[in-house]
Structure formats: structure tokens, C-alpha cells
Amino acid sequence: MIGLFITFEGGEGAGKTTVLQEIYNRLQQEGKKVVMTREPGGSVIAEKIRDIILDPTHTEMDSRTEALLYAAARRQHLVEKIVPSLQEGYIILCDRFIDSSLVYQGVARKIGVDEVLKINLFATEGLMPTKTLFFDIEPEEGLARIAAHKNREYNRLDRETLEFHHMVRNAYHELEKRDTDRIHMIDASQTLEEVIDKTWNYVSTVTNKAQ
Ligand code: TYD
């Protein structure tokens, strides 16, 4: 496959979605072939699965059901969008991917990283991102940012405790240590401009190298 698959990861309120949008705009301005997408979702079927997972009334959702639904949505997104875009040589910027499942379902929901990795490798047939940006922020700070922007979509996971968000952050740090070649950490506690600059420097290096 000839495109580049770059994923954006991190806890709540790290600003990754805003940064992703800006990086997308800049790559487009440079005339690059670029696609922006997100998980769970990114295709009609996968967006429907997203609605089931994130529905605030679905309080009985079992953790393994949730993990399987994320993997199912990922499979459909990959088949319909990621693989075809890579084959056509696009740079794909994806808001969350496999690492979100390892962290949220594997660690925070306590299923185990290896178990969750297994069902995900089944779903993706082993396809991993070329590079992953991990936007790191203290949960207290991230949640305060979300509270300041109350018009954001509210979902079931926003109800989680602070402890849950700390587990998420620690789990991302562990993954980063295990896979330093792929996962690049960005300090998201800086100003948005600084975070965008650092991300842009990294993405430019990766995309220019690939040409
Ligand atoms: P979303 O509204 O997209 O939040 P964010 O802006 O933080 O990305 O909701 C996605 C939520 O789904 C988020 O809390 C993380 C969670 N999630 C998982 O638990 N596992 C996964 O595999 C994915 C992709 C997301």
C-alpha cells in the first residue's frame, strides 16, 4: 500500500480533533491528497454502530460487547475507507484507532490489552497505523477544557470517573514505551498554537520522507 495512515490519539479534552482539522487544512493547502476520518465511525454502517456504543441511555452495555462493537465498526471503516484510500495513495488522518481500544477497553475497562489486541488484529487483519500521535494531557486539565466548551456532543464515556481517565492516560504512556517507533507523544498542555506547530513539524517530516 502506498498511502500513509496517521492516527490521532489521547484522552478527553486533549484537543486532538481541533489539531487534526488544522493539519488536514495545511496538507490540503500544500496540494497533498489527504482524507480526514474518525472512529468509531467513518462510514455509514460504522457510524450506526457508533450511535449504539455512545448512546447515553445504554448503561447496561457489557465491556466485551463494547469492545466487539468498536472492533466491528473498525473493520467496516477499514474495508470501506482506509484500505481503498491507502491504495489510492492518500494520507489518512484518523481521529482514534486501535490504540483507543487497547487503552479504553483493554486497560480502563480491564479486559486486558492482549485480549483486545487479538480481536482487533482479527478485525484489521494486522493493519497498523504508519504513525500515531498521542496528545498527552493531565485528565483534570482535559476535563476542565471540555467543561468550558459545553456545546460539545455529550456521550456515555463522559460520565466516567477521574480515576478512569488517569488509567487511560497511563495506558497511553505504556503503549508509547512499547512502540516508540510508531507512537509519537505531544505535550497537549501547551497552547493550541504550540501543539499545532509541534504536530505540523512532525507530520511534515513524515509526509515529506514518504514522497
Ligand atoms: P468522541 O465523541 O469521538 O470523543 P473524543 O473527542 O474524545 O474522541 O467519543 C469517542 C469515545 O469513544 C471516546 O471517549 C473514546 C472511546 N473509544 C473507545 O473506548 N474505544 C475505541 O476503540 C474508540 C475508537 C473510542
PDB file of C-alpha atoms and ligand atoms in Angstrom:
ATOM      1  CA  MET A   1       0.000   0.000   0.000  1.00  0.00           C
ATOM      2  CA  ILE A   2       1.349   3.407  -0.915  1.00  0.00           C
ATOM      3  CA  GLY A   3      -0.508   5.953   1.235  1.00  0.00           C
ATOM      4  CA  LEU A   4       0.213   6.996   4.816  1.00  0.00           C
ATOM      5  CA  PHE A   5      -2.014   6.132   7.742  1.00  0.00           C
ATOM      6  CA  ILE A   6      -1.648   8.590  10.635  1.00  0.00           C
ATOM      7  CA  THR A   7      -3.802   8.236  13.748  1.00  0.00           C
ATOM      8  CA  PHE A   8      -4.522  10.812  16.447  1.00  0.00           C
ATOM      9  CA  GLU A   9      -4.928   9.508  19.997  1.00  0.00           C
ATOM     10  CA  GLY A  10      -5.323  10.800  23.528  1.00  0.00           C
ATOM     11  CA  GLY A  11      -7.660  11.305  26.442  1.00  0.00           C
ATOM     12  CA  GLU A  12     -10.635  13.616  26.586  1.00  0.00           C
ATOM     13  CA  GLY A  13     -10.056  17.323  26.079  1.00  0.00           C
ATOM     14  CA  ALA A  14      -6.539  16.994  24.642  1.00  0.00           C
ATOM     15  CA  GLY A  15      -7.585  18.983  21.571  1.00  0.00           C
ATOM     16  CA  LYS A  16      -6.646  16.260  19.083  1.00  0.00           C
ATOM     17  CA  THR A  17      -9.741  16.768  16.921  1.00  0.00           C
ATOM     18  CA  THR A  18      -9.077  20.515  16.536  1.00  0.00           C
ATOM     19  CA  VAL A  19      -5.418  19.857  15.733  1.00  0.00           C
ATOM     20  CA  LEU A  20      -6.359  17.159  13.225  1.00  0.00           C
ATOM     21  CA  GLN A  21      -8.642  19.591  11.375  1.00  0.00           C
ATOM     22  CA  GLU A  22      -5.855  22.182  11.147  1.00  0.00           C
ATOM     23  CA  ILE A  23      -3.269  19.645   9.921  1.00  0.00           C
ATOM     24  CA  TYR A  24      -5.790  18.478   7.321  1.00  0.00           C
ATOM     25  CA  ASN A  25      -6.263  22.081   6.098  1.00  0.00           C
ATOM     26  CA  ARG A  26      -2.500  22.646   5.830  1.00  0.00           C
ATOM     27  CA  LEU A  27      -1.854  19.417   3.937  1.00  0.00           C
ATOM     28  CA  GLN A  28      -4.667  20.302   1.554  1.00  0.00           C
ATOM     29  CA  GLN A  29      -3.216  23.769   1.007  1.00  0.00           C
ATOM     30  CA  GLU A  30       0.060  22.093   0.069  1.00  0.00           C
ATOM     31  CA  GLY A  31      -1.857  20.156  -2.581  1.00  0.00           C
ATOM     32  CA  LYS A  32      -1.462  16.794  -0.838  1.00  0.00           C
ATOM     33  CA  LYS A  33      -4.043  14.021  -1.301  1.00  0.00           C
ATOM     34  CA  VAL A  34      -5.471  13.807   2.194  1.00  0.00           C
ATOM     35  CA  VAL A  35      -8.516  12.239   3.865  1.00  0.00           C
ATOM     36  CA  MET A  36      -9.871  13.026   7.314  1.00  0.00           C
ATOM     37  CA  THR A  37     -11.853  10.399   9.200  1.00  0.00           C
ATOM     38  CA  ARG A  38     -12.750   9.239  12.712  1.00  0.00           C
ATOM     39  CA  GLU A  39     -13.527   6.251  14.920  1.00  0.00           C
ATOM     40  CA  PRO A  40     -15.859   4.916  15.971  1.00  0.00           C
ATOM     41  CA  GLY A  41     -17.447   5.801  12.642  1.00  0.00           C
ATOM     42  CA  GLY A  42     -16.081   6.908   9.301  1.00  0.00           C
ATOM     43  CA  SER A  43     -18.614   5.018   7.146  1.00  0.00           C
ATOM     44  CA  VAL A  44     -22.417   4.770   7.191  1.00  0.00           C
ATOM     45  CA  ILE A  45     -22.514   1.359   8.882  1.00  0.00           C
ATOM     46  CA  ALA A  46     -19.720   2.230  11.321  1.00  0.00           C
ATOM     47  CA  GLU A  47     -21.472   5.497  12.289  1.00  0.00           C
ATOM     48  CA  LYS A  48     -24.598   3.464  13.111  1.00  0.00           C
ATOM     49  CA  ILE A  49     -22.513   1.209  15.352  1.00  0.00           C
ATOM     50  CA  ARG A  50     -21.079   4.398  16.940  1.00  0.00           C
ATOM     51  CA  ASP A  51     -24.597   5.546  17.829  1.00  0.00           C
ATOM     52  CA  ILE A  52     -25.236   2.261  19.654  1.00  0.00           C
ATOM     53  CA  ILE A  53     -21.948   2.397  21.563  1.00  0.00           C
ATOM     54  CA  LEU A  54     -22.113   6.024  22.635  1.00  0.00           C
ATOM     55  CA  ASP A  55     -25.843   6.253  23.425  1.00  0.00           C
ATOM     56  CA  PRO A  56     -26.024   7.666  26.995  1.00  0.00           C
ATOM     57  CA  THR A  57     -29.093   5.506  27.744  1.00  0.00           C
ATOM     58  CA  HIS A  58     -27.190   2.244  27.069  1.00  0.00           C
ATOM     59  CA  THR A  59     -25.969   1.924  30.656  1.00  0.00           C
ATOM     60  CA  GLU A  60     -26.233  -1.905  30.588  1.00  0.00           C
ATOM     61  CA  MET A  61     -23.586  -2.179  27.845  1.00  0.00           C
ATOM     62  CA  ASP A  62     -21.183  -5.003  28.733  1.00  0.00           C
ATOM     63  CA  SER A  63     -17.462  -4.263  28.302  1.00  0.00           C
ATOM     64  CA  ARG A  64     -16.841  -7.126  25.895  1.00  0.00           C
ATOM     65  CA  THR A  65     -19.910  -6.208  23.852  1.00  0.00           C
ATOM     66  CA  GLU A  66     -18.489  -2.706  23.675  1.00  0.00           C
ATOM     67  CA  ALA A  67     -15.031  -3.982  22.642  1.00  0.00           C
ATOM     68  CA  LEU A  68     -16.573  -6.146  19.909  1.00  0.00           C
ATOM     69  CA  LEU A  69     -18.694  -3.262  18.623  1.00  0.00           C
ATOM     70  CA  TYR A  70     -15.632  -0.998  18.389  1.00  0.00           C
ATOM     71  CA  ALA A  71     -13.787  -3.750  16.530  1.00  0.00           C
ATOM     72  CA  ALA A  72     -16.765  -4.293  14.205  1.00  0.00           C
ATOM     73  CA  ALA A  73     -17.028  -0.579  13.445  1.00  0.00           C
ATOM     74  CA  ARG A  74     -13.252  -0.525  12.827  1.00  0.00           C
ATOM     75  CA  ARG A  75     -13.466  -3.450  10.406  1.00  0.00           C
ATOM     76  CA  GLN A  76     -16.169  -1.787   8.330  1.00  0.00           C
ATOM     77  CA  HIS A  77     -14.361   1.565   8.318  1.00  0.00           C
ATOM     78  CA  LEU A  78     -11.115  -0.115   7.277  1.00  0.00           C
ATOM     79  CA  VAL A  79     -12.681  -2.042   4.409  1.00  0.00           C
ATOM     80  CA  GLU A  80     -14.771   0.838   3.096  1.00  0.00           C
ATOM     81  CA  LYS A  81     -12.415   3.739   3.600  1.00  0.00           C
ATOM     82  CA  ILE A  82      -8.924   3.164   4.991  1.00  0.00           C
ATOM     83  CA  VAL A  83      -7.673   0.424   2.678  1.00  0.00           C
ATOM     84  CA  PRO A  84      -9.102   1.978  -0.543  1.00  0.00           C
ATOM     85  CA  SER A  85      -7.638   5.392   0.386  1.00  0.00           C
ATOM     86  CA  LEU A  86      -4.224   3.872   1.123  1.00  0.00           C
ATOM     87  CA  GLN A  87      -4.303   2.063  -2.209  1.00  0.00           C
ATOM     88  CA  GLU A  88      -5.016   5.361  -3.958  1.00  0.00           C
ATOM     89  CA  GLY A  89      -2.039   6.969  -2.224  1.00  0.00           C
ATOM     90  CA  TYR A  90      -3.873   9.226   0.214  1.00  0.00           C
ATOM     91  CA  ILE A  91      -2.561  10.475   3.539  1.00  0.00           C
ATOM     92  CA  ILE A  92      -5.239   9.402   6.033  1.00  0.00           C
ATOM     93  CA  LEU A  93      -5.672  11.375   9.235  1.00  0.00           C
ATOM     94  CA  CYS A  94      -7.805   9.297  11.573  1.00  0.00           C
ATOM     95  CA  ASP A  95      -9.225  10.503  14.901  1.00  0.00           C
ATOM     96  CA  ARG A  96      -8.676   7.421  17.126  1.00  0.00           C
ATOM     97  CA  PHE A  97      -7.981   3.840  16.017  1.00  0.00           C
ATOM     98  CA  ILE A  98      -6.745   0.560  17.539  1.00  0.00           C
ATOM     99  CA  ASP A  99      -4.836   2.194  20.436  1.00  0.00           C
ATOM    100  CA  SER A 100      -8.110   3.663  21.756  1.00  0.00           C
ATOM    101  CA  SER A 101      -9.457   0.125  22.120  1.00  0.00           C
ATOM    102  CA  LEU A 102      -6.275  -1.151  23.786  1.00  0.00           C
ATOM    103  CA  VAL A 103      -6.390   1.725  26.259  1.00  0.00           C
ATOM    104  CA  TYR A 104     -10.132   2.166  26.923  1.00  0.00           C
ATOM    105  CA  GLN A 105     -11.352  -1.436  26.628  1.00  0.00           C
ATOM    106  CA  GLY A 106      -8.084  -3.257  27.377  1.00  0.00           C
ATOM    107  CA  VAL A 107      -6.878  -1.264  30.372  1.00  0.00           C
ATOM    108  CA  ALA A 108      -9.586   1.116  31.646  1.00  0.00           C
ATOM    109  CA  ARG A 109     -12.390  -1.473  31.266  1.00  0.00           C
ATOM    110  CA  LYS A 110      -9.956  -4.159  32.451  1.00  0.00           C
ATOM    111  CA  ILE A 111     -10.464  -6.712  29.646  1.00  0.00           C
ATOM    112  CA  GLY A 112      -6.681  -6.913  29.121  1.00  0.00           C
ATOM    113  CA  VAL A 113      -4.580  -5.418  26.340  1.00  0.00           C
ATOM    114  CA  ASP A 114      -3.675  -8.772  24.763  1.00  0.00           C
ATOM    115  CA  GLU A 115      -7.307  -9.935  24.587  1.00  0.00           C
ATOM    116  CA  VAL A 116      -8.410  -6.685  22.973  1.00  0.00           C
ATOM    117  CA  LEU A 117      -5.421  -6.719  20.628  1.00  0.00           C
ATOM    118  CA  LYS A 118      -6.445 -10.201  19.443  1.00  0.00           C
ATOM    119  CA  ILE A 119      -9.982  -9.246  18.378  1.00  0.00           C
ATOM    120  CA  ASN A 120      -8.650  -6.088  16.778  1.00  0.00           C
ATOM    121  CA  LEU A 121      -5.998  -7.883  14.765  1.00  0.00           C
ATOM    122  CA  PHE A 122      -8.801 -10.150  13.568  1.00  0.00           C
ATOM    123  CA  ALA A 123     -10.770  -7.048  12.564  1.00  0.00           C
ATOM    124  CA  THR A 124      -7.882  -5.286  10.825  1.00  0.00           C
ATOM    125  CA  GLU A 125      -6.025  -8.361   9.500  1.00  0.00           C
ATOM    126  CA  GLY A 126      -2.939  -6.893  11.119  1.00  0.00           C
ATOM    127  CA  LEU A 127      -3.033  -3.437   9.522  1.00  0.00           C
ATOM    128  CA  MET A 128      -1.473  -0.913  11.902  1.00  0.00           C
ATOM    129  CA  PRO A 129      -1.101   2.878  11.534  1.00  0.00           C
ATOM    130  CA  THR A 130       2.099   4.128   9.886  1.00  0.00           C
ATOM    131  CA  LYS A 131       2.456   6.677  12.698  1.00  0.00           C
ATOM    132  CA  THR A 132       0.405   7.597  15.740  1.00  0.00           C
ATOM    133  CA  LEU A 133       0.331  10.942  17.527  1.00  0.00           C
ATOM    134  CA  PHE A 134      -0.507  10.728  21.200  1.00  0.00           C
ATOM    135  CA  PHE A 135      -1.771  14.045  22.638  1.00  0.00           C
ATOM    136  CA  ASP A 136      -0.917  13.926  26.297  1.00  0.00           C
ATOM    137  CA  ILE A 137      -2.688  15.989  28.945  1.00  0.00           C
ATOM    138  CA  GLU A 138      -3.483  15.700  32.680  1.00  0.00           C
ATOM    139  CA  PRO A 139      -7.083  14.415  32.911  1.00  0.00           C
ATOM    140  CA  GLU A 140      -8.017  17.273  35.272  1.00  0.00           C
ATOM    141  CA  GLU A 141      -6.911  19.790  32.678  1.00  0.00           C
ATOM    142  CA  GLY A 142      -8.547  17.964  29.761  1.00  0.00           C
ATOM    143  CA  LEU A 143     -11.879  17.662  31.545  1.00  0.00           C
ATOM    144  CA  ALA A 144     -11.760  21.335  32.529  1.00  0.00           C
ATOM    145  CA  ARG A 145     -11.326  22.220  28.856  1.00  0.00           C
ATOM    146  CA  ILE A 146     -14.373  20.123  27.933  1.00  0.00           C
ATOM    147  CA  ALA A 147     -16.433  21.778  30.687  1.00  0.00           C
ATOM    148  CA  ALA A 148     -15.515  25.156  29.192  1.00  0.00           C
ATOM    149  CA  HIS A 149     -16.937  24.063  25.791  1.00  0.00           C
ATOM    150  CA  LYS A 150     -20.315  22.754  26.834  1.00  0.00           C
ATOM    151  CA  ASN A 151     -21.745  22.661  23.315  1.00  0.00           C
ATOM    152  CA  ARG A 152     -19.628  19.570  22.529  1.00  0.00           C
ATOM    153  CA  GLU A 153     -21.538  16.311  21.977  1.00  0.00           C
ATOM    154  CA  TYR A 154     -22.078  14.619  25.373  1.00  0.00           C
ATOM    155  CA  ASN A 155     -21.580  10.864  25.449  1.00  0.00           C
ATOM    156  CA  ARG A 156     -21.709   7.893  27.797  1.00  0.00           C
ATOM    157  CA  LEU A 157     -17.945   7.906  28.365  1.00  0.00           C
ATOM    158  CA  ASP A 158     -18.003  11.481  29.644  1.00  0.00           C
ATOM    159  CA  ARG A 159     -19.648  10.098  32.787  1.00  0.00           C
ATOM    160  CA  GLU A 160     -16.559   8.143  33.777  1.00  0.00           C
ATOM    161  CA  THR A 161     -14.632   8.930  36.931  1.00  0.00           C
ATOM    162  CA  LEU A 162     -11.375  10.804  37.132  1.00  0.00           C
ATOM    163  CA  GLU A 163      -9.686   7.501  38.024  1.00  0.00           C
ATOM    164  CA  PHE A 164     -10.837   6.053  34.695  1.00  0.00           C
ATOM    165  CA  HIS A 165      -9.263   8.974  32.826  1.00  0.00           C
ATOM    166  CA  HIS A 166      -5.994   8.522  34.752  1.00  0.00           C
ATOM    167  CA  MET A 167      -5.951   4.853  33.756  1.00  0.00           C
ATOM    168  CA  VAL A 168      -6.449   5.922  30.145  1.00  0.00           C
ATOM    169  CA  ARG A 169      -3.526   8.330  30.320  1.00  0.00           C
ATOM    170  CA  ASN A 170      -1.184   5.818  31.987  1.00  0.00           C
ATOM    171  CA  ALA A 171      -2.140   3.184  29.429  1.00  0.00           C
ATOM    172  CA  TYR A 172      -1.232   5.502  26.534  1.00  0.00           C
ATOM    173  CA  HIS A 173       2.154   6.090  28.202  1.00  0.00           C
ATOM    174  CA  GLU A 174       2.700   2.322  28.421  1.00  0.00           C
ATOM    175  CA  LEU A 175       1.822   1.824  24.753  1.00  0.00           C
ATOM    176  CA  GLU A 176       4.148   4.647  23.779  1.00  0.00           C
ATOM    177  CA  LYS A 177       7.012   2.994  25.675  1.00  0.00           C
ATOM    178  CA  ARG A 178       6.307  -0.331  23.950  1.00  0.00           C
ATOM    179  CA  ASP A 179       6.198   1.144  20.450  1.00  0.00           C
ATOM    180  CA  THR A 180       8.355   4.272  20.307  1.00  0.00           C
ATOM    181  CA  ASP A 181       8.919   3.898  16.543  1.00  0.00           C
ATOM    182  CA  ARG A 182       5.232   4.297  15.779  1.00  0.00           C
ATOM    183  CA  ILE A 183       3.852   6.373  18.659  1.00  0.00           C
ATOM    184  CA  HIS A 184       4.976   9.975  18.990  1.00  0.00           C
ATOM    185  CA  MET A 185       3.921  11.864  22.101  1.00  0.00           C
ATOM    186  CA  ILE A 186       2.950  15.531  22.004  1.00  0.00           C
ATOM    187  CA  ASP A 187       2.539  17.610  25.156  1.00  0.00           C
ATOM    188  CA  ALA A 188      -1.036  18.840  24.749  1.00  0.00           C
ATOM    189  CA  SER A 189      -0.958  21.077  27.832  1.00  0.00           C
ATOM    190  CA  GLN A 190       0.728  23.808  25.778  1.00  0.00           C
ATOM    191  CA  THR A 191      -1.253  26.460  23.894  1.00  0.00           C
ATOM    192  CA  LEU A 192      -3.198  25.268  20.872  1.00  0.00           C
ATOM    193  CA  GLU A 193      -0.774  27.142  18.571  1.00  0.00           C
ATOM    194  CA  GLU A 194       2.206  25.342  20.091  1.00  0.00           C
ATOM    195  CA  VAL A 195       0.513  21.966  19.861  1.00  0.00           C
ATOM    196  CA  ILE A 196      -0.382  22.609  16.214  1.00  0.00           C
ATOM    197  CA  ASP A 197       3.205  23.718  15.433  1.00  0.00           C
ATOM    198  CA  LYS A 198       4.749  20.614  17.000  1.00  0.00           C
ATOM    199  CA  THR A 199       2.250  18.350  15.257  1.00  0.00           C
ATOM    200  CA  TRP A 200       2.811  20.076  11.940  1.00  0.00           C
ATOM    201  CA  ASN A 201       6.602  19.703  12.226  1.00  0.00           C
ATOM    202  CA  TYR A 202       6.221  16.001  12.861  1.00  0.00           C
ATOM    203  CA  VAL A 203       3.593  15.354  10.169  1.00  0.00           C
ATOM    204  CA  SER A 204       5.575  17.364   7.590  1.00  0.00           C
ATOM    205  CA  THR A 205       8.680  15.286   8.273  1.00  0.00           C
ATOM    206  CA  VAL A 206       6.741  12.031   7.957  1.00  0.00           C
ATOM    207  CA  THR A 207       4.870  13.034   4.792  1.00  0.00           C
ATOM    208  CA  ASN A 208       7.949  14.517   3.079  1.00  0.00           C
ATOM    209  CA  LYS A 209      10.016  11.439   3.872  1.00  0.00           C
ATOM    210  CA  ALA A 210       7.357   9.229   2.310  1.00  0.00           C
ATOM    211  CA  GLN A 211       7.441  11.081  -1.018  1.00  0.00           C
TER     212      GLN A 211
HETATM  213  P1  TYD B   1     -15.801  11.047  20.773  1.00  0.00           P
HETATM  214  O1  TYD B   1     -17.032  11.858  20.991  1.00  0.00           O
HETATM  215  O2  TYD B   1     -15.326  10.844  19.387  1.00  0.00           O
HETATM  216  O3  TYD B   1     -14.677  11.607  21.732  1.00  0.00           O
HETATM  217  P2  TYD B   1     -13.227  12.189  21.507  1.00  0.00           P
HETATM  218  O4  TYD B   1     -13.424  13.601  21.029  1.00  0.00           O
HETATM  219  O5  TYD B   1     -12.636  12.108  22.884  1.00  0.00           O
HETATM  220  O6  TYD B   1     -12.508  11.333  20.515  1.00  0.00           O
HETATM  221  O7  TYD B   1     -16.066   9.675  21.505  1.00  0.00           O
HETATM  222  C1  TYD B   1     -15.292   8.627  21.328  1.00  0.00           C
HETATM  223  C2  TYD B   1     -15.201   7.900  22.632  1.00  0.00           C
HETATM  224  O8  TYD B   1     -15.052   6.514  22.367  1.00  0.00           O
HETATM  225  C3  TYD B   1     -14.008   8.324  23.467  1.00  0.00           C
HETATM  226  O9  TYD B   1     -14.375   8.535  24.798  1.00  0.00           O
HETATM  227  C4  TYD B   1     -13.089   7.112  23.426  1.00  0.00           C
HETATM  228  C5  TYD B   1     -13.984   5.980  23.104  1.00  0.00           C
HETATM  229  N1  TYD B   1     -13.371   4.890  22.312  1.00  0.00           N
HETATM  230  C6  TYD B   1     -13.130   3.673  22.928  1.00  0.00           C
HETATM  231  O10 TYD B   1     -13.406   3.476  24.109  1.00  0.00           O
HETATM  232  N2  TYD B   1     -12.595   2.670  22.165  1.00  0.00           N
HETATM  233  C7  TYD B   1     -12.293   2.810  20.847  1.00  0.00           C
HETATM  234  O11 TYD B   1     -11.802   1.866  20.195  1.00  0.00           O
HETATM  235  C8  TYD B   1     -12.555   4.095  20.232  1.00  0.00           C
HETATM  236  C9  TYD B   1     -12.240   4.307  18.783  1.00  0.00           C
HETATM  237  C10 TYD B   1     -13.101   5.101  21.006  1.00  0.00           C
END
